[in-house]
mmCIF file with all atom_site columns, C-alpha atoms and ligand atoms in Angstrom:
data_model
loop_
_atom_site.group_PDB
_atom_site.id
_atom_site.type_symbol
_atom_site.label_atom_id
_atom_site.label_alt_id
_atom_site.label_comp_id
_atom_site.label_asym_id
_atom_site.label_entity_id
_atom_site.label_seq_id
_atom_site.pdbx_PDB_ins_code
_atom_site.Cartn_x
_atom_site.Cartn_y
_atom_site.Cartn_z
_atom_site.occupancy
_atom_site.B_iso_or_equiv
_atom_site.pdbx_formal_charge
_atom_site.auth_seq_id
_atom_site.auth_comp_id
_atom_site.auth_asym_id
_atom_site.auth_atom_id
_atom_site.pdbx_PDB_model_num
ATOM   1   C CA  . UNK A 1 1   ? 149.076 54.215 128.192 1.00 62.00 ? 71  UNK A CA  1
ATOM   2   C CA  . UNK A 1 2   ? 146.166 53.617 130.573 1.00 64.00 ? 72  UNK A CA  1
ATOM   3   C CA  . UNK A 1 3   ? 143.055 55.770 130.968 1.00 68.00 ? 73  UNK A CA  1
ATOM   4   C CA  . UNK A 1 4   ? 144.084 56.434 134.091 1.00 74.00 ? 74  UNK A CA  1
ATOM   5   C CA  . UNK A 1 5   ? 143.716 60.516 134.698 1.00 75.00 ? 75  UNK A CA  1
ATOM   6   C CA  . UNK A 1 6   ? 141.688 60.791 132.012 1.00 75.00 ? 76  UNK A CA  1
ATOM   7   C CA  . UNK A 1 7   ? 139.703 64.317 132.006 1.00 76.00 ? 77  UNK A CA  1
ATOM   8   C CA  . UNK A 1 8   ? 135.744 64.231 132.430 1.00 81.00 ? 78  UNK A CA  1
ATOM   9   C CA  . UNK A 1 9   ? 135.007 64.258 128.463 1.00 85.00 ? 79  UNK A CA  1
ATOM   10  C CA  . UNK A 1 10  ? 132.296 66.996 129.485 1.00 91.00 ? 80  UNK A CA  1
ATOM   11  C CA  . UNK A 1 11  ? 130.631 68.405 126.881 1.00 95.00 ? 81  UNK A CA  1
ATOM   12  C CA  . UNK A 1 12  ? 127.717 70.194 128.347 1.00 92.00 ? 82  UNK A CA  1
ATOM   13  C CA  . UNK A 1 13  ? 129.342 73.551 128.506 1.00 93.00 ? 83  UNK A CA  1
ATOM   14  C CA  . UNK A 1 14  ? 129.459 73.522 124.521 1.00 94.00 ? 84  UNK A CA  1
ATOM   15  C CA  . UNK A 1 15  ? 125.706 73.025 124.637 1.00 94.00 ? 85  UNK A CA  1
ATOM   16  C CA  . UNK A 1 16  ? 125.234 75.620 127.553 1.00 93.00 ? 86  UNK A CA  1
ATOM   17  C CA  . UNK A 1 17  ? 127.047 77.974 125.980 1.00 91.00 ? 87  UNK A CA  1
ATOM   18  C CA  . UNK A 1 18  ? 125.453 77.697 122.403 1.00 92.00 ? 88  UNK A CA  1
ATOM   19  C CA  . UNK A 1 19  ? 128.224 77.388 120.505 1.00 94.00 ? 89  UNK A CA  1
ATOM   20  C CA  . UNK A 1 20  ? 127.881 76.271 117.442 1.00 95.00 ? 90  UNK A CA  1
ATOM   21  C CA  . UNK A 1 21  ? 131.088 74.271 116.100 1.00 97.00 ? 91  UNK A CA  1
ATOM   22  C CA  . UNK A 1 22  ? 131.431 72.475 113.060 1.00 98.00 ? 92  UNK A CA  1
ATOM   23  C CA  . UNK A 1 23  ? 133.106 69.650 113.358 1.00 98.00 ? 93  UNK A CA  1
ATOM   24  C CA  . UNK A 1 24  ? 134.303 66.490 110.650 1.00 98.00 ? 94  UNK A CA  1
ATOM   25  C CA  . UNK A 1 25  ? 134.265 63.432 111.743 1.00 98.00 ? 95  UNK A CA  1
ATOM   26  C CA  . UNK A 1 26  ? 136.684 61.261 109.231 1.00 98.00 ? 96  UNK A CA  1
ATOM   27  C CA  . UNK A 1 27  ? 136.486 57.403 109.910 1.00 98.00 ? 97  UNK A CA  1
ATOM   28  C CA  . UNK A 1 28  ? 138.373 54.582 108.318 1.00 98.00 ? 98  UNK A CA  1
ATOM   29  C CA  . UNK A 1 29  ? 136.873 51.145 107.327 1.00 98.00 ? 99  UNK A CA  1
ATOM   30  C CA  . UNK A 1 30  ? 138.960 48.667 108.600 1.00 96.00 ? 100 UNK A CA  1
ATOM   31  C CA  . UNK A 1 31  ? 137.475 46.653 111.642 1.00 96.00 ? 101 UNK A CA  1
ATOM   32  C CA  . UNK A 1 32  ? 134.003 47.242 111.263 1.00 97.00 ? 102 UNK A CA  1
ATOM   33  C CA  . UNK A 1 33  ? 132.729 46.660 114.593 1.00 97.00 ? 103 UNK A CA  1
ATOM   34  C CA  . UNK A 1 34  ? 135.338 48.399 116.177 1.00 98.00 ? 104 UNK A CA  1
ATOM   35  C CA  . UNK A 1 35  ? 134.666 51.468 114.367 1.00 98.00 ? 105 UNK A CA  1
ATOM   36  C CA  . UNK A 1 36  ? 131.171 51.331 114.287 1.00 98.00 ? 106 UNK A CA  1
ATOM   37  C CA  . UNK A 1 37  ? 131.445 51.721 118.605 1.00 98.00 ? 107 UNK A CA  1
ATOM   38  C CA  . UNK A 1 38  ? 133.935 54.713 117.577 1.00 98.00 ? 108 UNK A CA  1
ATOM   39  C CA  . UNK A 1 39  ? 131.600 56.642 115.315 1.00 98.00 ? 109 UNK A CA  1
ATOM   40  C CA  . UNK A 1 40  ? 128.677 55.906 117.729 1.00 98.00 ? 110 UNK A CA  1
ATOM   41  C CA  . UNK A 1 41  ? 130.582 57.271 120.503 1.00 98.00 ? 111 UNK A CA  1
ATOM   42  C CA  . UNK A 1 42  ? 131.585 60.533 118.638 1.00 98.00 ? 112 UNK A CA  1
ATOM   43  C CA  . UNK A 1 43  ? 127.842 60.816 117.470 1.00 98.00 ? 113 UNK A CA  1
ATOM   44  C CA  . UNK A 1 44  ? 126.854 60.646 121.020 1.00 98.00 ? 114 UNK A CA  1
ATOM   45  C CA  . UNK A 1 45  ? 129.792 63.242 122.121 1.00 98.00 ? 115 UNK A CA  1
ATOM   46  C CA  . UNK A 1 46  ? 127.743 65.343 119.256 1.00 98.00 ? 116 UNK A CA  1
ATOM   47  C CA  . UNK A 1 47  ? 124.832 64.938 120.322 1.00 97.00 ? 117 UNK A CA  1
ATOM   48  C CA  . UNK A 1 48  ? 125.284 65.777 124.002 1.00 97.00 ? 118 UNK A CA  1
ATOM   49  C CA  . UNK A 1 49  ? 127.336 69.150 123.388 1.00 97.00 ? 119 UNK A CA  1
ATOM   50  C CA  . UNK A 1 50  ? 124.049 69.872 120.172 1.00 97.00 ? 120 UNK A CA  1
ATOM   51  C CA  . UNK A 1 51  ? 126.524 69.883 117.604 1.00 97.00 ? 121 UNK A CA  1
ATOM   52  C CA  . UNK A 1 52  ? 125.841 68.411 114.008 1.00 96.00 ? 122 UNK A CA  1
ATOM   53  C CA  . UNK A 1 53  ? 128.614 66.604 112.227 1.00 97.00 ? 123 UNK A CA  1
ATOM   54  C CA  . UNK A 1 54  ? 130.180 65.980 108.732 1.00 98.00 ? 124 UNK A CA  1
ATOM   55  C CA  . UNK A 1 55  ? 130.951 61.916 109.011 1.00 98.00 ? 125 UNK A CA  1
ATOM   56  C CA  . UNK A 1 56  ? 133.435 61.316 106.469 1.00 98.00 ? 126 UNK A CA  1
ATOM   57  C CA  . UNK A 1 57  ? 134.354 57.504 105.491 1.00 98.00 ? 127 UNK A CA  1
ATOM   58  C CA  . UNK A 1 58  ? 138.150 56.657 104.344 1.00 98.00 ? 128 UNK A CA  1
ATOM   59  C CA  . UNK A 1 59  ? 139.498 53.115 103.437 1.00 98.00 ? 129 UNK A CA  1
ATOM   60  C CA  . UNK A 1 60  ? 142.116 52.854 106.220 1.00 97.00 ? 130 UNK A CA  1
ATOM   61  C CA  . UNK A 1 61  ? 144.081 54.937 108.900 1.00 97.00 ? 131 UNK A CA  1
ATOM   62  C CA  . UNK A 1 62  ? 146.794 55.877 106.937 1.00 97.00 ? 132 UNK A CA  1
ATOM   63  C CA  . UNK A 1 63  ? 144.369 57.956 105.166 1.00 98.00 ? 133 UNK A CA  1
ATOM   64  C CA  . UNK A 1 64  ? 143.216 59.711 108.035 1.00 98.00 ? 134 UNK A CA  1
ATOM   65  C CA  . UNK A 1 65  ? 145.507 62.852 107.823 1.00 98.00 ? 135 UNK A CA  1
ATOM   66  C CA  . UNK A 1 66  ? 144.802 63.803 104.086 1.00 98.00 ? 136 UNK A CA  1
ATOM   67  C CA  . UNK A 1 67  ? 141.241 63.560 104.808 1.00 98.00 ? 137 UNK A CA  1
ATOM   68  C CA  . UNK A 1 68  ? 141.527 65.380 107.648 1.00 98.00 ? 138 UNK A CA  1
ATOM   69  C CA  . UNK A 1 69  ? 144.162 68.309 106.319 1.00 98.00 ? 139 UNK A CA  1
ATOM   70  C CA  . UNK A 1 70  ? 141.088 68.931 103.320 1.00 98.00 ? 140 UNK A CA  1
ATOM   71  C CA  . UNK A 1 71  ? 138.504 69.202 105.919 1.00 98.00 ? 141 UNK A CA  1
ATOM   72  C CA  . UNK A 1 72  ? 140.690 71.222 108.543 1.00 98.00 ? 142 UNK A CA  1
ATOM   73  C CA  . UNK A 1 73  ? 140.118 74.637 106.915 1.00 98.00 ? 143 UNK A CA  1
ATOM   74  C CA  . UNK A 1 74  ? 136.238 74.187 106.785 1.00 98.00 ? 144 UNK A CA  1
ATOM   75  C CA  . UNK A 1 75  ? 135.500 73.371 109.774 1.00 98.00 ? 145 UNK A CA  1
ATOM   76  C CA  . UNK A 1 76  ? 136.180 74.606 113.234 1.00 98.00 ? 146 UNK A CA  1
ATOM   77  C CA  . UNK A 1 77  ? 137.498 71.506 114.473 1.00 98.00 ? 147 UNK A CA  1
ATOM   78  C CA  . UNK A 1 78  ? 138.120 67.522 112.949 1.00 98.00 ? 148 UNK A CA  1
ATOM   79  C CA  . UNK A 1 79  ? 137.735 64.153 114.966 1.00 98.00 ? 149 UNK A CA  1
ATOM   80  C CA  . UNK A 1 80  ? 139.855 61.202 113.533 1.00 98.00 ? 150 UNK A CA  1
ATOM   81  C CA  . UNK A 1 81  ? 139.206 58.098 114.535 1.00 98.00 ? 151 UNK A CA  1
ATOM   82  C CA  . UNK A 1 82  ? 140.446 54.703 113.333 1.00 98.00 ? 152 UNK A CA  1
ATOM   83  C CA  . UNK A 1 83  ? 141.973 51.115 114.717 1.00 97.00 ? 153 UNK A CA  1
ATOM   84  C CA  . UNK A 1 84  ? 145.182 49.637 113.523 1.00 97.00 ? 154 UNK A CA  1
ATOM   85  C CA  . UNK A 1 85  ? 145.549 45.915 114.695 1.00 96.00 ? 155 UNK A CA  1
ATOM   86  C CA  . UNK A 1 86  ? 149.008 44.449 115.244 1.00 93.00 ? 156 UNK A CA  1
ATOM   87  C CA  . UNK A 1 87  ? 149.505 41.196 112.725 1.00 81.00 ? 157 UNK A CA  1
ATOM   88  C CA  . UNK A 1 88  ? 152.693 40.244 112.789 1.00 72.00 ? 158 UNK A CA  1
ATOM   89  C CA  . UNK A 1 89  ? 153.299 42.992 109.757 1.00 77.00 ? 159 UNK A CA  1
ATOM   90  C CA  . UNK A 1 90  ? 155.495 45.880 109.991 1.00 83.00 ? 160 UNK A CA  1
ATOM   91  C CA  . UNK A 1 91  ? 152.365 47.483 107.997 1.00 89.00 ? 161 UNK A CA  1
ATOM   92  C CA  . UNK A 1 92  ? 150.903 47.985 111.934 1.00 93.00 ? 162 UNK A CA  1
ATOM   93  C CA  . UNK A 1 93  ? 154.146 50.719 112.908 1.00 93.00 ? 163 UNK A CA  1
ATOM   94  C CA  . UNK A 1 94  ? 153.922 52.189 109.261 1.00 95.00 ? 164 UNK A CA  1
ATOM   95  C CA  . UNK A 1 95  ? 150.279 52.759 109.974 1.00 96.00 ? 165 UNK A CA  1
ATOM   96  C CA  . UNK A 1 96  ? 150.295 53.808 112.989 1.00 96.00 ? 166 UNK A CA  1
ATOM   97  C CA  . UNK A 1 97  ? 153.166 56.154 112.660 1.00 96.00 ? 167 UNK A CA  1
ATOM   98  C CA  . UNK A 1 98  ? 151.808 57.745 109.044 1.00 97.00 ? 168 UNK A CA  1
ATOM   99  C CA  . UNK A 1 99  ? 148.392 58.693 111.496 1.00 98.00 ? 169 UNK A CA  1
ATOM   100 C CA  . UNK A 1 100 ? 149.921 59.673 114.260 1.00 98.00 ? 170 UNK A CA  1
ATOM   101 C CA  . UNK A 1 101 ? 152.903 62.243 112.791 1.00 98.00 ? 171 UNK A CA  1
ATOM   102 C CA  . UNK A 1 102 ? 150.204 63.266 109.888 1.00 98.00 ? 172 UNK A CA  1
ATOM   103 C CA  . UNK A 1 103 ? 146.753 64.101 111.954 1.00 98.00 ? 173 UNK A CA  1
ATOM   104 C CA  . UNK A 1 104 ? 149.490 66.042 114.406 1.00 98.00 ? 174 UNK A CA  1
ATOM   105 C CA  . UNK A 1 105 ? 150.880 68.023 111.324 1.00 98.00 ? 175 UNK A CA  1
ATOM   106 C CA  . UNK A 1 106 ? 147.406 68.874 110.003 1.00 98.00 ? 176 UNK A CA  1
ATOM   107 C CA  . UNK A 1 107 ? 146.382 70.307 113.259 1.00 98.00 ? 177 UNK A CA  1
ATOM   108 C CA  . UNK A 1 108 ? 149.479 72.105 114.170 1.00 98.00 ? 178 UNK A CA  1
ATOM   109 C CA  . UNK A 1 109 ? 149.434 73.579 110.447 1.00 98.00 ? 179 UNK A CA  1
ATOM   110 C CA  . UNK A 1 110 ? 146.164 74.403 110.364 1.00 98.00 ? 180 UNK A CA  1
ATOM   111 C CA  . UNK A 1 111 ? 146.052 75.712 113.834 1.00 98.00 ? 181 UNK A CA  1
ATOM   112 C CA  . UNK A 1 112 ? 142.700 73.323 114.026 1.00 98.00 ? 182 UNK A CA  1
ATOM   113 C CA  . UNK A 1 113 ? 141.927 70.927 116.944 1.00 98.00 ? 183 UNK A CA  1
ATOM   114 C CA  . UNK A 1 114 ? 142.587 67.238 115.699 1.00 98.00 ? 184 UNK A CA  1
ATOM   115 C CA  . UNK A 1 115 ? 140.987 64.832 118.386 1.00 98.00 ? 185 UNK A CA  1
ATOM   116 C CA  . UNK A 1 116 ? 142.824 61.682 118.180 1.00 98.00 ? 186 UNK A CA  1
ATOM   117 C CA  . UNK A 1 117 ? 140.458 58.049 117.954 1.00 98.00 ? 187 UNK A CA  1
ATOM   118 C CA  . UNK A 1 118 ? 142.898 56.281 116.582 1.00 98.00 ? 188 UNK A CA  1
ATOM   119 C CA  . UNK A 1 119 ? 142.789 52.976 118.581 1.00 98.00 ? 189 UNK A CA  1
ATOM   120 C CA  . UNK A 1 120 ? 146.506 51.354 118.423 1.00 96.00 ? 190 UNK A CA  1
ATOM   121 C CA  . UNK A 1 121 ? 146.712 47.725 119.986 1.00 95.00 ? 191 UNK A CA  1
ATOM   122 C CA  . UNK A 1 122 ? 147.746 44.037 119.766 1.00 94.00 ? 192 UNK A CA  1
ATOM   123 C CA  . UNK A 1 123 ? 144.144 42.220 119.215 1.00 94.00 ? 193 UNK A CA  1
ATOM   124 C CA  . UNK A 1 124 ? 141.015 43.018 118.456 1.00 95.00 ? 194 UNK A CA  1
ATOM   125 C CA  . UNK A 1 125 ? 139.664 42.454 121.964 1.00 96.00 ? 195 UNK A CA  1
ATOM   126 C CA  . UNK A 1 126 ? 141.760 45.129 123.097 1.00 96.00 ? 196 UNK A CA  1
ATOM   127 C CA  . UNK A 1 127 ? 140.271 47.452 120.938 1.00 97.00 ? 197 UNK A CA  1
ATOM   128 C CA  . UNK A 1 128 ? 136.458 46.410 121.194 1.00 98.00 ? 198 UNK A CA  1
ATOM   129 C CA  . UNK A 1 129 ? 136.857 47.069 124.931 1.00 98.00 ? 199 UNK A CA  1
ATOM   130 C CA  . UNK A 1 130 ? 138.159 51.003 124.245 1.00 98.00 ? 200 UNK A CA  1
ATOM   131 C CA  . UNK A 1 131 ? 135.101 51.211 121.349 1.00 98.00 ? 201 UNK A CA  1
ATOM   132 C CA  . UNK A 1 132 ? 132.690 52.644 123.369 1.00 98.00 ? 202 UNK A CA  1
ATOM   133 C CA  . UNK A 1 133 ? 130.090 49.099 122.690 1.00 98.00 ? 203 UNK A CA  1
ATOM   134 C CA  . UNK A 1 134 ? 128.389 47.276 125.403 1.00 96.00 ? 204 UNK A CA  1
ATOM   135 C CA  . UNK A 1 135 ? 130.624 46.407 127.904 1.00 96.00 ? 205 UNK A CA  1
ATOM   136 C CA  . UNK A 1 136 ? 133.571 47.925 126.973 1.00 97.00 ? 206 UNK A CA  1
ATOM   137 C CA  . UNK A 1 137 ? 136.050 49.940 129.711 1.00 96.00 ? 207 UNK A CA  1
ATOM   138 C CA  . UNK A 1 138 ? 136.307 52.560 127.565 1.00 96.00 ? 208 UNK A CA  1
ATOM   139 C CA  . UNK A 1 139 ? 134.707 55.183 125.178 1.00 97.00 ? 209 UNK A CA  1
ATOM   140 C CA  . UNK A 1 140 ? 137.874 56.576 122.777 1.00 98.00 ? 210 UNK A CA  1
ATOM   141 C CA  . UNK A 1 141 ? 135.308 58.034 120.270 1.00 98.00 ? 211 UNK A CA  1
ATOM   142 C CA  . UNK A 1 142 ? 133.325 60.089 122.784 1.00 98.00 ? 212 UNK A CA  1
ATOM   143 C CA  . UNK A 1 143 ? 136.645 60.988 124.424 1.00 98.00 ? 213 UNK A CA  1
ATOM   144 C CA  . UNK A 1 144 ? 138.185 62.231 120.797 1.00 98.00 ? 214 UNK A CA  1
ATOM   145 C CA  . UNK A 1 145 ? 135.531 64.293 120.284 1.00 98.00 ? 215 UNK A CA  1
ATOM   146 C CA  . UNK A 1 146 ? 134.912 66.128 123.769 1.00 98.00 ? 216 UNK A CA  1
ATOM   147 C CA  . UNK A 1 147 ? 139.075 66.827 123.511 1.00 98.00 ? 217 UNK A CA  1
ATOM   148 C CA  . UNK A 1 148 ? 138.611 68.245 119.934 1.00 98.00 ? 218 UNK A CA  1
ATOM   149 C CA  . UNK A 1 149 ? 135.219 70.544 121.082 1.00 98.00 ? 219 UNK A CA  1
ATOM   150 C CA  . UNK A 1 150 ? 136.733 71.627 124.227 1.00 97.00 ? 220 UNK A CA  1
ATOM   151 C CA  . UNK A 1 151 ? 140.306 72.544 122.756 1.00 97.00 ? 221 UNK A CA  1
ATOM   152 C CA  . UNK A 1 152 ? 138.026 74.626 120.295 1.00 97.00 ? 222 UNK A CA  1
ATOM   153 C CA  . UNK A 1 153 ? 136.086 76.187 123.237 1.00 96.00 ? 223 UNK A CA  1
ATOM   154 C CA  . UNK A 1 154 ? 139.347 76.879 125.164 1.00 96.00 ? 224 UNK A CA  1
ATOM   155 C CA  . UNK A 1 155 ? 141.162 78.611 122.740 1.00 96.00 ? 225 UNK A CA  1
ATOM   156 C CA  . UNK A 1 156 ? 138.047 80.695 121.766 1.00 93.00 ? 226 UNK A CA  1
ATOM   157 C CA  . UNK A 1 157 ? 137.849 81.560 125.705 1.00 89.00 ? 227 UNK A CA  1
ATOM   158 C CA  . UNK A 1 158 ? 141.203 82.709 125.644 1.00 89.00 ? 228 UNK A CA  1
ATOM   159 C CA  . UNK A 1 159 ? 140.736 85.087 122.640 1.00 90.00 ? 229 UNK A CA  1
ATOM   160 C CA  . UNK A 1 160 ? 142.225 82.638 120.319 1.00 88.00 ? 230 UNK A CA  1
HETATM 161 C C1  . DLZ B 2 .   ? 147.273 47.828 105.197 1.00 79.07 ? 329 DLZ B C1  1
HETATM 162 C C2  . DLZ B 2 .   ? 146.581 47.991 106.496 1.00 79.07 ? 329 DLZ B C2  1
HETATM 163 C C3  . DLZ B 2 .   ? 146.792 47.062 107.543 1.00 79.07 ? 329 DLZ B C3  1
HETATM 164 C C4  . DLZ B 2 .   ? 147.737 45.909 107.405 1.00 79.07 ? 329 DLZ B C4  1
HETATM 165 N N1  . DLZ B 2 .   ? 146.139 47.166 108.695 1.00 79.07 ? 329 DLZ B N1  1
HETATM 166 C C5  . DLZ B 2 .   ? 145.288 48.209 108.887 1.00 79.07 ? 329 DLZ B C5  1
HETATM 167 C C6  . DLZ B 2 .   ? 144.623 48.374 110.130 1.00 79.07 ? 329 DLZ B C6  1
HETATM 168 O O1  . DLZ B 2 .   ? 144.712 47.568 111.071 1.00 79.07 ? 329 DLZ B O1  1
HETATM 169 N N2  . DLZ B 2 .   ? 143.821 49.474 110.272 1.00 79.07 ? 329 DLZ B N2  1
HETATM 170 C C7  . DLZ B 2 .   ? 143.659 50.404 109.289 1.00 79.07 ? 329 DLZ B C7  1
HETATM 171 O O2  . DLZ B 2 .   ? 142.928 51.409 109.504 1.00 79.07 ? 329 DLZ B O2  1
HETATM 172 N N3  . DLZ B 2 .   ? 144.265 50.257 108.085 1.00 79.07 ? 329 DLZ B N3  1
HETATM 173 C C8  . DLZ B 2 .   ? 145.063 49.196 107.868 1.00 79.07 ? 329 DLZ B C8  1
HETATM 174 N N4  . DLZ B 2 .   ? 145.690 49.040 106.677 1.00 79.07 ? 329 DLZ B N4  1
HETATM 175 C C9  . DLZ B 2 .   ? 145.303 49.923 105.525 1.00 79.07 ? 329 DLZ B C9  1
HETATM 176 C C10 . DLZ B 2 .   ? 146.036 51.251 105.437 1.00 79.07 ? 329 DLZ B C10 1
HETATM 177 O O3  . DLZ B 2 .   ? 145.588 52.146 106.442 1.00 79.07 ? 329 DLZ B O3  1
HETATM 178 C C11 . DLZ B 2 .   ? 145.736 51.885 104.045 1.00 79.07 ? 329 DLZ B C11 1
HETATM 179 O O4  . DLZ B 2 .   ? 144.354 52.024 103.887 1.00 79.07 ? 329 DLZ B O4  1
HETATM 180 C C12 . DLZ B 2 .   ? 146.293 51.058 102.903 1.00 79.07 ? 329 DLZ B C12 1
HETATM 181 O O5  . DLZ B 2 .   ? 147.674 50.823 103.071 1.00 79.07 ? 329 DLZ B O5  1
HETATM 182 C C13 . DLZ B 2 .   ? 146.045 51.763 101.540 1.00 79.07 ? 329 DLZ B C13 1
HETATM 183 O O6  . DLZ B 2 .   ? 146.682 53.036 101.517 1.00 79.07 ? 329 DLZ B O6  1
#
């Protein structure tokens, strides 16, 4: 999956419109660097639409959707984000599969916008150019958190 048709991750009608959201942000640990470009790109997502966040720190992805299914009810909308490295284990299609299937159960049972960061690829170089850091292609934890906002601001426009 390319980022090709990608939508504008626009979050200046959140600000415009004063709405104030709150919105979790639960990050795992693994690959530090990685995820520090992640949870600078969602702060800067937060930042542009004047939302404040609830950054919440897990060990690893596969413990994404339990954090995320606690925080679901308190907030208005929660941002996952997380990077699972293939490593010639099959612990990289349990992982990825236990975030994926889980963070989509917690938002469809919750009826709560999950914005998906969770960065899924064969090396690490892949993923440090989708982190959001100097020079990379991509910004997957801005992008996360403008889908989560905006789902939240679409619904609410439609009565929701
Ligand atoms: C075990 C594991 C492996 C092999 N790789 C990753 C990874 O690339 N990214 C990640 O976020 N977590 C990884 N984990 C850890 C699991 O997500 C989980 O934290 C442990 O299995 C403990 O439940």
């Amino acid at each position: 999956m390319s980022g090709h048709g990608a939508p504008a991750n626009d979050v200046s009608s959140i600000k415009a419109q004063g709405l104030h959201l709150r919105v979790a942000v639960v990050a795992a640990s693994w690959h530090e660097e990685v995820m520090g470009g992640l949870i600078d790109g969602a702060l800067r997502a937060a930042e542009d639409a004047g939302l404040e966040i609830e950054l919440v720190r897990v060990p690893g992805s596969f413990e994404l959707p339990v954090a995320a299914a606690r925080l679901a009810p308190h907030f208005d909308a929660v941002v996952a984000l997380g990077v699972v490295i293939r490593g010639g284990t099959p612990h990289f299609d349990y992982v990825c599969s236990a975030a994926t299937t889980g963070l989509t159960e917690v938002s469809i049972r919750t009826g709560k916008p999950v914005g998906f960061g969770v960065l899924t690829c064969d090396t690490e170089d892949q993923a440090l150019d989708r982190a959001g850091l100097e020079g990379s292609s991509e910004d997957k934890g801005y992008e996360a958190f403008a889908a989560a906002v905006n789902t939240v601001a679409a619904l609410r426009g439609a009565g929701a």
